[in-house]
């Protein structure tokens, strides 16, 4: 065999030399080393029994390297004290720090962490096993862990088993056998003995292998299973090169099951409440930022000023951010306001208790600095007026007050199912809706159009204008000067915005017939190529209609809105509540103008790990190194057959 290989390499060298002028595209150099490292032996021996030592040494046929051992190498049963894992030339040394358990099978799963030192050829999934008893437990279970919110595969999350089937085991004791998911969200838990188990997933923040923090992502199921195995046959494709199949081989193997477990992981809502910070970046308002909202807002008492009636309070919709707007200019101009804030926070036992803090609210910019900037603005304005006066142009003798700058979200091209929003920078004291006018153009004439204008619920400074927008019609939104006045006396200027509502021929329509689950209030979402929501509608019975769709490529997601709030909600382990179920339509949807598209969607026709289209899946599988294909491609370029 060696003689044949030498002759072959000699022929290749001759071909390269003789055709170097005519075939400049041929590759230079010899064959790549495409052989992964091989295990020569181990001490104690792999699958050895009666092992008493905590130190394991694995020997290889070449120099190797170990990538990201802390995250990729998993020891089972889990070790509360981190094992010491080292490489030295052609060997790996693993020293377990925990005391070995009697009559227990241990597995050290290296995943794809091992590769050779030169070409980086990955060894592939390798697991070393030994037992402290007289038998090796050989059963396995496998499956996938997905993010419950969007069915994204979760890489690197811990997956483990309990033979204690009680609901409290996950919070009382460490997982008994563990593994980690790969880049596809796939896991394999090995070294299992016969019995009945439950499976869990955990992003273990503190390394204790049990769920004890709300910040830890988790997945659980009440289903139990008994692992088993049977002989089976799989078909392996043997590639001649990167494009051509050489043959398909039938390979016997031991099939371990269940191998189709799907866990949906979620992170519980953060309900622990504490004050993150207070700040006064704008001298006119004091901000309180909490980790979680509460119906009772902080009670504020002034220590060096009278706080009675001094504020307009602006809470966020979640009431976790609260701004206290100062009404009085004298208080705004003070460089320090001392106040006492009483609020609710979570103590060490998880109970809400009242707490009182003293706060010094100091603006980002001092009053002296603000005054100097205003003086510079005044000087600049006066110089401009002097120039106008000298040129004989109209000029002002008194510097006007600054206008109340409004942000108008009114695009020139509007969808018929959209609203117009206006946001103001400061709280208003007056909003004159009589100074707001909407006109529609019909047959070259302008007519008044009805509309409804109101403040958006839960938002102090945002307003919504709702109208019956007719497709293909041109509108004009006009706001008179001084229509809005804020608490500091600043008023808005005049504003005019032309709006054209797009005609029906610009849109497509999508009707979806749902099946597969009982009607629990299904919300259907149309998604763009970034997995972001474009449109959302609540299904009526088993039918959902999506209208005014701009032509393009879309995807579709649905979730079971069990509490009827029109938004996806996470789970709660203590309350035994799973996250609301999410489903993906497995294909791309091509919406065209003037087309009415109808789709039938069985939400449960595919397993969850097979539903989300790859085009919008952000967690992509790790790229495998295909060094063997590099040699096959080289041989094809040289016109010779490559065999290995």
Coordinates of C-alpha atoms in Angstrom, one line a residue:
X1 CA 0.0 0.0 0.0
X2 CA 2.9 2.4 0.9
X3 CA 4.6 1.6 -2.5
X4 CA 1.4 2.4 -4.4
X5 CA 0.9 5.7 -2.5
X6 CA 4.6 6.7 -3.2
X7 CA 4.0 6.0 -6.9
X8 CA 0.8 8.0 -7.0
X9 CA 2.4 11.0 -5.3
X10 CA 5.3 10.8 -7.8
X11 CA 2.9 10.8 -10.7
X12 CA 1.1 13.8 -9.3
X13 CA 4.4 15.7 -8.9
X14 CA 5.3 14.9 -12.5
X15 CA 2.0 16.1 -13.8
X16 CA 2.3 19.4 -11.8
X17 CA 5.8 20.1 -13.2
X18 CA 5.0 19.2 -16.8
X19 CA 1.9 21.3 -17.0
X20 CA 2.8 24.3 -14.8
X21 CA 2.8 26.7 -17.8
X22 CA -0.4 25.5 -19.5
X23 CA -2.4 24.8 -16.3
X24 CA -1.9 27.8 -14.0
X25 CA -5.1 27.0 -12.1
X26 CA -3.9 23.8 -10.6
X27 CA -3.3 23.9 -6.8
X28 CA 0.2 23.9 -5.3
X29 CA 1.5 21.6 -2.6
X30 CA 0.7 18.0 -1.6
X31 CA -2.2 16.4 0.1
X32 CA -3.8 17.8 3.2
X33 CA -3.7 15.7 6.4
X34 CA -7.4 15.0 6.7
X35 CA -7.2 12.2 9.3
X36 CA -8.7 13.1 12.7
X37 CA -6.9 12.1 15.9
X38 CA -7.3 8.5 17.0
X39 CA -7.5 7.3 20.6
X40 CA -4.7 4.8 21.3
X41 CA -5.7 4.0 24.8
X42 CA -6.7 5.3 28.2
X43 CA -5.8 4.9 31.9
X44 CA -8.1 3.6 33.3
X45 CA -9.3 1.9 30.2
X46 CA -12.3 3.2 28.4
X47 CA -15.5 1.4 29.6
X48 CA -13.4 0.1 32.5
X49 CA -15.2 -1.1 35.7
X50 CA -14.2 -1.0 39.3
X51 CA -12.4 2.3 38.8
X52 CA -11.2 4.0 42.0
X53 CA -9.0 6.8 40.8
X54 CA -10.2 10.4 40.1
X55 CA -7.5 10.9 37.4
X56 CA -8.1 9.9 33.8
X57 CA -5.5 10.0 31.0
X58 CA -6.4 9.5 27.3
X59 CA -3.7 8.9 24.7
X60 CA -3.8 9.9 21.0
X61 CA -1.8 9.0 17.9
X62 CA -0.8 12.7 17.3
X63 CA -0.5 16.0 19.0
X64 CA -4.0 17.4 19.8
X65 CA -5.6 20.5 21.1
X66 CA -8.7 21.0 23.2
X67 CA -11.1 23.9 22.4
X68 CA -13.3 25.6 25.0
X69 CA -13.1 22.7 27.5
X70 CA -15.0 24.6 30.2
X71 CA -18.2 24.8 28.0
X72 CA -17.8 21.8 25.7
X73 CA -16.6 19.1 28.0
X74 CA -19.4 17.7 30.3
X75 CA -18.8 15.2 33.1
X76 CA -21.8 13.1 34.2
X77 CA -22.9 12.7 37.0
X78 CA -22.4 16.5 37.3
X79 CA -19.4 17.7 39.3
X80 CA -20.1 20.5 41.8
X81 CA -16.3 21.3 41.8
X82 CA -15.0 22.0 38.4
X83 CA -12.8 19.2 37.0
X84 CA -9.3 20.0 35.9
X85 CA -8.9 19.3 32.2
X86 CA -5.4 19.7 30.5
X87 CA -3.8 18.7 27.3
X88 CA -0.1 17.7 27.1
X89 CA 1.2 16.7 23.7
X90 CA -0.6 13.6 22.6
X91 CA -2.7 13.2 25.7
X92 CA -5.6 14.7 27.7
X93 CA -5.6 14.5 31.5
X94 CA -8.9 14.9 33.4
X95 CA -8.9 15.1 37.2
X96 CA -12.2 14.9 38.9
X97 CA -12.3 16.9 42.2
X98 CA -15.5 15.5 43.6
X99 CA -15.5 12.2 45.5
X100 CA -16.5 9.3 43.2
X101 CA -19.9 7.7 43.9
X102 CA -20.2 3.9 44.4
X103 CA -21.6 1.7 41.6
X104 CA -22.0 4.7 39.3
X105 CA -21.2 5.0 35.5
X106 CA -19.2 8.2 34.7
X107 CA -19.1 9.7 31.3
X108 CA -16.8 12.5 30.1
X109 CA -18.4 13.9 26.9
X110 CA -15.8 15.9 24.9
X111 CA -18.4 16.8 22.2
X112 CA -16.3 18.3 19.2
X113 CA -13.7 19.9 21.5
X114 CA -10.8 17.6 20.3
X115 CA -8.9 18.3 17.1
X116 CA -5.4 17.7 15.8
X117 CA -2.8 20.4 16.4
X118 CA -1.8 21.0 12.8
X119 CA -4.7 20.9 10.4
X120 CA -7.4 21.2 13.0
X121 CA -9.2 18.0 11.9
X122 CA -12.1 17.6 14.4
X123 CA -12.3 14.2 16.1
X124 CA -16.1 14.4 16.3
X125 CA -18.2 13.6 19.2
X126 CA -16.1 11.5 21.6
X127 CA -17.2 10.2 25.0
X128 CA -15.1 8.4 27.6
X129 CA -16.8 6.1 30.0
X130 CA -15.9 4.2 33.2
X131 CA -17.8 2.7 36.2
X132 CA -17.0 2.6 39.9
X133 CA -19.1 -0.6 40.0
X134 CA -19.1 -3.9 38.2
X135 CA -21.3 -2.8 35.2
X136 CA -21.4 0.0 32.7
X137 CA -24.8 1.7 32.1
X138 CA -25.1 2.2 28.3
X139 CA -28.5 3.6 27.6
X140 CA -28.9 7.1 26.0
X141 CA -31.7 9.6 25.4
X142 CA -31.6 12.5 23.0
X143 CA -33.6 15.4 21.6
X144 CA -33.7 19.1 21.2
X145 CA -34.0 22.3 23.3
X146 CA -35.7 25.3 21.7
X147 CA -36.5 28.8 22.9
X148 CA -40.2 28.7 23.7
X149 CA -40.6 32.3 22.4
X150 CA -39.3 31.8 18.9
X151 CA -38.3 28.1 18.5
X152 CA -34.6 29.1 18.1
X153 CA -32.2 26.2 18.9
X154 CA -30.4 27.0 22.2
X155 CA -26.7 26.2 22.1
X156 CA -24.9 25.2 25.3
X157 CA -27.8 24.8 27.7
X158 CA -27.6 22.1 30.3
X159 CA -29.9 19.1 29.9
X160 CA -30.3 16.6 32.7
X161 CA -32.4 13.7 34.2
X162 CA -34.0 12.8 37.5
X163 CA -35.2 9.4 38.6
X164 CA -37.0 11.4 41.4
X165 CA -40.3 12.1 39.6
X166 CA -41.6 14.7 42.1
X167 CA -42.2 18.2 40.9
X168 CA -39.8 19.6 43.5
X169 CA -36.8 17.6 42.6
X170 CA -35.6 20.3 40.2
X171 CA -35.4 22.9 43.0
X172 CA -34.0 20.6 45.7
X173 CA -31.3 18.4 44.3
X174 CA -28.7 18.5 41.5
X175 CA -29.5 16.8 38.2
X176 CA -28.2 13.2 38.2
X177 CA -27.0 12.9 34.6
X178 CA -26.3 15.8 32.3
X179 CA -25.3 16.9 28.8
X180 CA -25.1 20.1 26.8
X181 CA -26.8 21.1 23.6
X182 CA -24.8 21.7 20.4
X183 CA -25.3 24.5 17.9
X184 CA -28.4 22.8 16.6
X185 CA -29.9 22.6 20.1
X186 CA -29.4 18.8 20.0
X187 CA -28.4 16.9 23.1
X188 CA -27.5 13.3 24.0
X189 CA -27.5 12.2 27.7
X190 CA -25.4 9.0 28.0
X191 CA -24.6 6.4 30.6
X192 CA -28.1 5.9 31.8
X193 CA -29.3 2.8 33.7
X194 CA -32.7 1.2 33.3
X195 CA -35.5 3.1 35.1
X196 CA -38.1 5.9 34.7
X197 CA -37.0 9.5 34.3
X198 CA -38.0 13.1 33.8
X199 CA -35.9 15.4 31.7
X200 CA -35.1 19.1 32.3
X201 CA -33.0 21.9 30.7
X202 CA -31.2 24.7 32.6
X203 CA -28.9 27.6 31.9
X204 CA -27.2 27.1 35.2
X205 CA -26.0 30.5 36.5
X206 CA -24.4 29.4 39.7
X207 CA -23.1 25.9 38.9
X208 CA -25.2 23.9 41.4
X209 CA -27.1 21.9 38.7
X210 CA -30.6 22.8 40.1
X211 CA -33.1 25.6 39.4
X212 CA -32.9 28.3 42.1
X213 CA -32.8 31.6 40.3
X214 CA -35.4 33.4 38.1
X215 CA -32.6 34.6 35.9
X216 CA -31.9 30.9 34.8
X217 CA -33.6 29.8 31.6
X218 CA -35.3 26.5 32.1
X219 CA -37.4 23.8 30.4
X220 CA -39.4 21.1 32.0
X221 CA -42.0 18.4 31.2
X222 CA -44.3 16.2 33.3
X223 CA -43.8 13.4 30.8
X224 CA -41.8 10.4 32.0
X225 CA -39.9 7.9 29.9
X226 CA -38.0 4.6 30.2
X227 CA -34.8 4.6 28.0
X228 CA -34.3 1.5 25.8
X229 CA -32.4 0.3 22.8
X230 CA -32.7 -2.0 19.8
X231 CA -30.6 -3.0 16.7
X232 CA -31.2 -0.8 13.6
X233 CA -29.8 0.1 10.2
X234 CA -29.0 3.6 8.9
X235 CA -27.9 4.7 5.5
X236 CA -24.7 6.7 5.2
X237 CA -23.9 8.6 2.0
X238 CA -20.3 8.3 0.9
X239 CA -19.2 11.3 -1.2
X240 CA -16.6 10.9 -4.0
X241 CA -16.1 14.7 -3.8
X242 CA -18.0 17.8 -2.7
X243 CA -20.6 17.3 -5.5
X244 CA -20.8 13.6 -6.4
X245 CA -22.1 10.7 -4.4
X246 CA -19.9 7.6 -4.5
X247 CA -22.2 5.1 -2.8
X248 CA -24.8 4.6 -0.1
X249 CA -23.8 2.2 2.7
X250 CA -26.2 0.4 5.1
X251 CA -24.6 0.6 8.6
X252 CA -25.9 -1.5 11.5
X253 CA -26.0 0.3 14.9
X254 CA -27.7 0.3 18.3
X255 CA -30.7 2.7 18.3
X256 CA -31.3 4.3 21.7
X257 CA -34.6 5.9 22.4
X258 CA -36.4 8.1 23.1
X259 CA -34.4 10.2 20.6
X260 CA -37.1 12.8 19.8
X261 CA -37.5 14.7 23.0
X262 CA -38.3 18.4 22.5
X263 CA -37.9 20.8 25.4
X264 CA -39.2 24.4 25.2
X265 CA -37.1 26.7 27.4
X266 CA -38.2 30.0 28.8
X267 CA -37.0 32.5 31.3
X268 CA -39.4 33.5 34.1
X269 CA -40.6 37.0 34.4
X270 CA -38.4 39.0 36.7
X271 CA -40.6 39.9 39.6
X272 CA -37.9 40.8 42.2
X273 CA -38.2 44.5 42.6
X274 CA -35.3 46.8 43.5
X275 CA -34.2 50.3 42.6
X276 CA -31.6 50.2 39.8
X277 CA -30.8 53.9 39.8
X278 CA -32.1 57.5 39.9
X279 CA -30.9 60.2 37.5
X280 CA -31.5 63.8 36.4
X281 CA -30.0 64.0 33.0
X282 CA -32.6 66.7 32.1
X283 CA -32.9 69.3 34.8
X284 CA -36.7 69.4 34.4
X285 CA -37.2 65.7 35.4
X286 CA -36.0 63.1 38.0
X287 CA -36.0 59.5 36.8
X288 CA -36.5 56.4 38.9
X289 CA -35.6 53.1 37.3
X290 CA -36.7 49.8 38.9
X291 CA -36.1 46.2 38.0
X292 CA -39.8 45.5 38.0
X293 CA -43.0 47.6 38.1
X294 CA -45.5 48.0 40.9
X295 CA -49.0 49.5 41.0
X296 CA -48.0 51.8 43.9
X297 CA -45.6 54.5 42.6
X298 CA -42.9 55.9 44.9
X299 CA -44.1 58.5 47.4
X300 CA -41.8 61.5 47.2
X301 CA -41.3 64.0 50.0
X302 CA -39.0 67.1 49.5
X303 CA -36.3 67.7 52.1
X304 CA -35.1 71.0 50.9
X305 CA -38.2 72.0 49.0
X306 CA -42.0 71.6 49.1
X307 CA -42.9 68.6 47.0
X308 CA -46.7 69.1 47.3
X309 CA -47.9 69.7 43.8
X310 CA -44.4 70.1 42.5
X311 CA -44.5 67.2 40.0
X312 CA -46.3 65.7 37.1
X313 CA -45.7 62.0 37.3
X314 CA -45.0 59.9 34.1
X315 CA -44.9 56.2 34.6
X316 CA -44.0 53.7 31.9
X317 CA -46.6 51.1 30.8
X318 CA -44.8 48.5 33.0
X319 CA -44.5 51.1 35.8
X320 CA -40.8 50.1 36.2
X321 CA -39.6 53.6 35.0
X322 CA -41.1 56.7 36.5
X323 CA -40.3 60.3 35.6
X324 CA -41.1 63.2 38.0
X325 CA -41.5 66.3 35.9
X326 CA -40.8 69.5 37.9
X327 CA -43.5 72.2 37.3
X328 CA -41.7 75.2 39.0
X329 CA -38.9 76.9 37.1
X330 CA -37.3 77.9 40.4
X331 CA -36.9 74.2 41.3
X332 CA -35.6 73.4 37.8
X333 CA -32.9 76.0 38.2
X334 CA -31.7 74.6 41.5
X335 CA -28.6 72.5 41.2
X336 CA -29.5 70.0 44.0
X337 CA -32.9 68.7 45.2
X338 CA -32.9 66.5 48.3
X339 CA -35.9 64.2 48.5
X340 CA -37.1 61.2 50.4
X341 CA -38.6 58.4 48.3
X342 CA -40.7 55.6 49.8
X343 CA -41.3 52.5 47.6
X344 CA -41.8 48.8 47.6
X345 CA -38.8 46.4 47.1
X346 CA -38.2 42.7 47.4
X347 CA -36.3 41.5 50.5
X348 CA -34.0 38.5 50.7
X349 CA -37.0 36.1 51.4
X350 CA -38.8 37.3 48.2
X351 CA -41.4 39.4 50.1
X352 CA -42.3 43.0 49.1
X353 CA -41.5 45.4 51.9
X354 CA -41.5 49.2 52.1
X355 CA -38.2 51.0 51.9
X356 CA -37.3 54.6 52.2
X357 CA -34.2 56.2 50.5
X358 CA -32.8 59.7 50.6
X359 CA -31.9 60.9 47.1
X360 CA -29.8 63.9 45.9
X361 CA -31.1 64.8 42.5
X362 CA -28.3 66.7 40.7
X363 CA -28.7 67.7 37.1
X364 CA -26.1 66.6 34.5
X365 CA -25.3 70.2 33.8
X366 CA -25.0 72.9 36.5
X367 CA -27.2 76.0 36.5
X368 CA -24.2 78.1 35.9
X369 CA -23.2 76.2 32.8
X370 CA -26.8 76.2 31.5
X371 CA -26.9 80.0 32.1
X372 CA -23.7 80.6 30.1
X373 CA -25.0 78.5 27.2
X374 CA -28.2 80.6 27.2
X375 CA -26.2 83.8 27.2
X376 CA -24.2 82.6 24.2
X377 CA -27.4 81.8 22.4
X378 CA -28.8 85.3 23.2
X379 CA -25.6 86.9 21.9
X380 CA -25.7 84.9 18.7
X381 CA -29.4 85.9 18.2
X382 CA -28.7 89.6 18.9
X383 CA -25.9 89.7 16.3
X384 CA -28.2 88.1 13.7
X385 CA -30.9 90.8 14.5
X386 CA -28.3 93.6 14.2
X387 CA -27.3 92.3 10.8
X388 CA -30.9 92.3 9.7
X389 CA -31.4 95.8 11.0
X390 CA -28.4 97.1 9.1
X391 CA -29.6 95.4 5.9
X392 CA -33.0 97.0 6.3
X393 CA -34.7 93.6 6.8
X394 CA -37.5 93.0 9.4
X395 CA -36.0 92.0 12.8
X396 CA -37.2 91.2 16.3
X397 CA -36.4 93.2 19.4
X398 CA -37.4 90.4 21.8
X399 CA -36.0 86.9 21.5
X400 CA -39.0 84.6 21.0
X401 CA -39.6 81.6 23.3
X402 CA -38.6 78.2 21.9
X403 CA -41.2 76.3 20.0
X404 CA -42.6 73.0 21.4
X405 CA -41.1 70.6 18.9
X406 CA -43.5 67.7 18.1
X407 CA -42.6 64.4 16.5
X408 CA -45.2 63.5 13.9
X409 CA -45.2 59.9 12.7
X410 CA -47.2 60.4 9.6
X411 CA -45.6 58.9 6.5
X412 CA -46.4 60.4 3.1
X413 CA -47.5 56.9 2.0
X414 CA -49.9 55.3 4.5
X415 CA -51.5 51.9 4.8
X416 CA -55.3 52.0 5.3
X417 CA -55.0 50.1 8.6
X418 CA -52.5 52.4 10.3
X419 CA -52.8 55.3 12.6
X420 CA -50.9 58.6 12.9
X421 CA -49.0 59.3 16.2
X422 CA -47.8 62.6 17.7
X423 CA -45.2 62.6 20.5
X424 CA -44.3 65.7 22.5
X425 CA -41.1 66.2 24.4
X426 CA -42.7 67.5 27.6
X427 CA -46.1 67.0 29.4
X428 CA -48.9 69.1 28.0
X429 CA -51.2 71.4 29.9
X430 CA -53.4 72.0 26.9
X431 CA -54.3 70.2 23.7
X432 CA -56.8 72.0 21.4
X433 CA -58.3 69.3 19.2
X434 CA -60.3 72.1 17.4
X435 CA -56.9 73.3 16.0
X436 CA -56.3 69.9 14.3
X437 CA -57.8 69.5 10.8
X438 CA -57.9 66.6 8.4
X439 CA -58.9 67.1 4.8
X440 CA -59.4 64.5 2.0
X441 CA -59.2 65.3 -1.7
X442 CA -62.1 64.0 -3.8
X443 CA -62.3 65.0 -7.5
X444 CA -59.7 67.8 -7.0
X445 CA -61.8 69.3 -4.1
X446 CA -60.8 69.2 -0.4
X447 CA -63.4 68.1 2.2
X448 CA -63.2 67.8 6.0
X449 CA -62.7 64.2 7.2
X450 CA -63.7 62.9 10.5
X451 CA -61.0 61.6 12.9
X452 CA -60.5 60.7 16.6
X453 CA -57.6 62.2 18.5
X454 CA -56.7 61.0 22.0
X455 CA -53.8 60.2 24.3
X456 CA -52.4 56.7 24.0
X457 CA -53.3 54.7 27.0
X458 CA -50.3 54.3 29.4
X459 CA -48.2 57.0 27.6
X460 CA -48.3 60.5 29.0
X461 CA -46.7 62.3 26.0
X462 CA -48.0 60.3 23.0
X463 CA -51.2 60.9 21.0
X464 CA -53.0 58.9 18.3
X465 CA -55.0 60.2 15.4
X466 CA -57.4 57.5 14.1
X467 CA -59.4 58.0 10.8
X468 CA -61.2 56.0 8.2
X469 CA -58.4 56.0 5.6
X470 CA -59.8 55.3 2.2
X471 CA -57.5 53.5 -0.2
X472 CA -56.2 55.6 -3.1
X473 CA -57.3 58.9 -1.5
X474 CA -55.0 61.9 -0.7
X475 CA -55.2 63.6 2.7
X476 CA -53.8 66.7 4.3
X477 CA -53.2 66.9 8.0
X478 CA -53.0 70.5 9.3
X479 CA -52.3 71.7 12.8
X480 CA -52.7 75.3 13.7
X481 CA -50.1 77.3 15.7
X482 CA -50.4 77.0 19.5
X483 CA -52.5 73.8 19.3
X484 CA -50.4 72.3 22.0
X485 CA -49.0 74.0 25.1
X486 CA -46.7 72.3 27.7
X487 CA -46.4 72.8 31.4
X488 CA -43.6 75.4 30.9
X489 CA -45.7 77.6 28.6
X490 CA -44.0 76.6 25.4
X491 CA -46.5 76.2 22.4
X492 CA -46.3 74.3 19.2
X493 CA -45.9 75.9 15.8
X494 CA -48.1 75.4 12.7
X495 CA -47.7 72.1 10.9
X496 CA -48.9 70.6 7.6
X497 CA -48.4 67.1 6.3
X498 CA -49.6 65.6 3.0
X499 CA -50.6 61.9 3.2
X500 CA -51.5 59.5 0.4
X501 CA -53.2 56.3 1.3
X502 CA -52.1 53.5 -1.0
X503 CA -54.7 51.9 -3.4
X504 CA -55.9 48.4 -2.9
X505 CA -54.1 47.2 -6.0
X506 CA -50.8 47.8 -4.1
X507 CA -51.6 45.0 -1.6
X508 CA -52.1 41.3 -1.2
X509 CA -54.4 39.5 1.2
X510 CA -53.7 36.3 3.2
X511 CA -56.4 34.0 4.7
X512 CA -55.2 31.2 7.0
X513 CA -57.2 28.2 7.9
X514 CA -55.9 26.8 11.2
X515 CA -56.1 23.3 12.5
X516 CA -54.3 20.9 14.9
X517 CA -55.1 22.4 18.3
X518 CA -58.3 23.4 20.1
X519 CA -59.3 27.0 19.9
X520 CA -57.4 28.7 22.7
X521 CA -57.3 32.2 21.2
X522 CA -54.7 31.9 18.4
X523 CA -52.8 35.0 17.5
X524 CA -51.2 34.9 14.0
X525 CA -48.2 37.0 13.1
X526 CA -46.8 37.8 9.7
X527 CA -43.0 38.1 9.9
X528 CA -40.3 39.6 7.7
X529 CA -36.9 38.0 6.8
X530 CA -35.5 39.2 10.2
X531 CA -38.2 37.3 12.2
X532 CA -39.8 40.6 13.2
X533 CA -43.6 41.1 13.3
X534 CA -45.0 43.0 10.4
X535 CA -48.7 42.4 11.1
X536 CA -50.6 40.6 13.8
X537 CA -54.2 39.5 14.0
X538 CA -56.3 37.4 16.4
X539 CA -57.9 34.4 14.7
X540 CA -61.7 34.2 14.7
X541 CA -62.4 30.6 15.4
X542 CA -60.1 28.6 13.0
X543 CA -59.6 31.4 10.5
X544 CA -57.2 34.4 10.5
X545 CA -57.3 37.2 7.8
X546 CA -54.3 39.4 7.1
X547 CA -55.0 42.4 4.9
X548 CA -53.1 45.3 3.2
X549 CA -49.9 43.2 2.8
X550 CA -47.1 44.9 0.9
X551 CA -45.9 42.4 -1.8
X552 CA -42.8 40.5 -0.7
X553 CA -41.5 37.4 1.0
X554 CA -42.9 36.6 4.4
X555 CA -43.0 34.0 7.1
X556 CA -45.7 33.2 9.7
X557 CA -45.8 32.5 13.4
X558 CA -48.7 31.8 15.8
X559 CA -49.1 31.5 19.5
X560 CA -51.8 30.3 21.8
X561 CA -52.9 33.4 23.7
X562 CA -54.3 31.6 26.7
X563 CA -54.9 34.7 28.8
X564 CA -56.3 36.9 26.0
X565 CA -53.8 39.8 26.3
X566 CA -52.7 39.7 22.6
X567 CA -49.1 39.2 23.6
X568 CA -46.9 36.2 24.2
X569 CA -46.3 35.3 27.9
X570 CA -43.5 33.3 29.4
X571 CA -44.0 30.5 31.9
X572 CA -43.7 30.0 35.7
X573 CA -42.2 26.8 37.2
X574 CA -43.6 27.3 40.7
X575 CA -47.1 27.9 39.2
X576 CA -46.6 24.9 36.9
X577 CA -47.4 27.1 33.9
X578 CA -45.6 26.5 30.6
X579 CA -44.8 29.4 28.3
X580 CA -47.6 30.1 25.7
X581 CA -47.2 27.6 22.8
X582 CA -45.5 29.0 19.7
X583 CA -45.8 27.5 16.2
X584 CA -44.1 28.4 12.9
X585 CA -45.4 27.9 9.4
X586 CA -42.6 25.9 7.8
X587 CA -42.4 27.6 4.4
X588 CA -41.8 31.0 2.9
X589 CA -44.9 32.9 1.9
X590 CA -44.8 34.9 -1.4
X591 CA -47.4 37.7 -1.2
X592 CA -48.2 39.5 -4.5
X593 CA -50.1 42.6 -5.3
X594 CA -53.8 42.0 -6.1
X595 CA -53.6 38.4 -5.0
X596 CA -55.8 36.7 -2.4
X597 CA -53.8 33.8 -1.0
X598 CA -55.4 31.1 1.2
X599 CA -53.2 28.7 3.2
X600 CA -54.2 25.6 5.3
X601 CA -51.9 25.4 8.4
X602 CA -51.9 22.4 10.7
X603 CA -50.0 23.8 13.7
X604 CA -48.9 20.4 15.0
X605 CA -48.2 18.6 11.7
X606 CA -44.5 18.9 12.4
X607 CA -42.5 18.6 15.5
X608 CA -41.4 22.0 16.9
X609 CA -37.7 21.5 16.1
X610 CA -38.7 21.0 12.4
X611 CA -41.1 24.0 12.1
X612 CA -39.0 27.1 11.9
X613 CA -37.6 27.9 8.4
X614 CA -33.9 27.9 8.2
X615 CA -33.8 31.3 6.4
X616 CA -35.0 33.1 9.6
X617 CA -33.3 30.8 12.2
X618 CA -30.6 32.9 13.7
X619 CA -28.8 30.1 15.6
X620 CA -27.0 28.4 12.7
X621 CA -25.2 25.0 13.0
X622 CA -21.5 25.3 13.5
X623 CA -19.6 25.0 10.2
X624 CA -18.0 21.5 10.0
X625 CA -14.4 21.3 8.6
X626 CA -14.5 19.2 5.4
X627 CA -10.8 18.6 4.9
X628 CA -11.5 15.3 3.2
X629 CA -13.5 17.1 0.5
X630 CA -10.5 19.4 0.0
X631 CA -8.4 16.4 -1.0
X632 CA -11.2 15.1 -3.2
X633 CA -11.5 18.4 -5.0
X634 CA -7.7 18.5 -5.5
X635 CA -7.8 15.0 -7.0
X636 CA -10.6 16.0 -9.3
X637 CA -8.7 19.0 -10.6
X638 CA -5.7 16.7 -11.4
X639 CA -8.0 14.2 -13.2
X640 CA -7.3 11.3 -10.8
X641 CA -9.5 9.3 -8.6
X642 CA -9.3 10.0 -4.9
X643 CA -9.7 7.2 -2.4
X644 CA -9.0 7.2 1.3

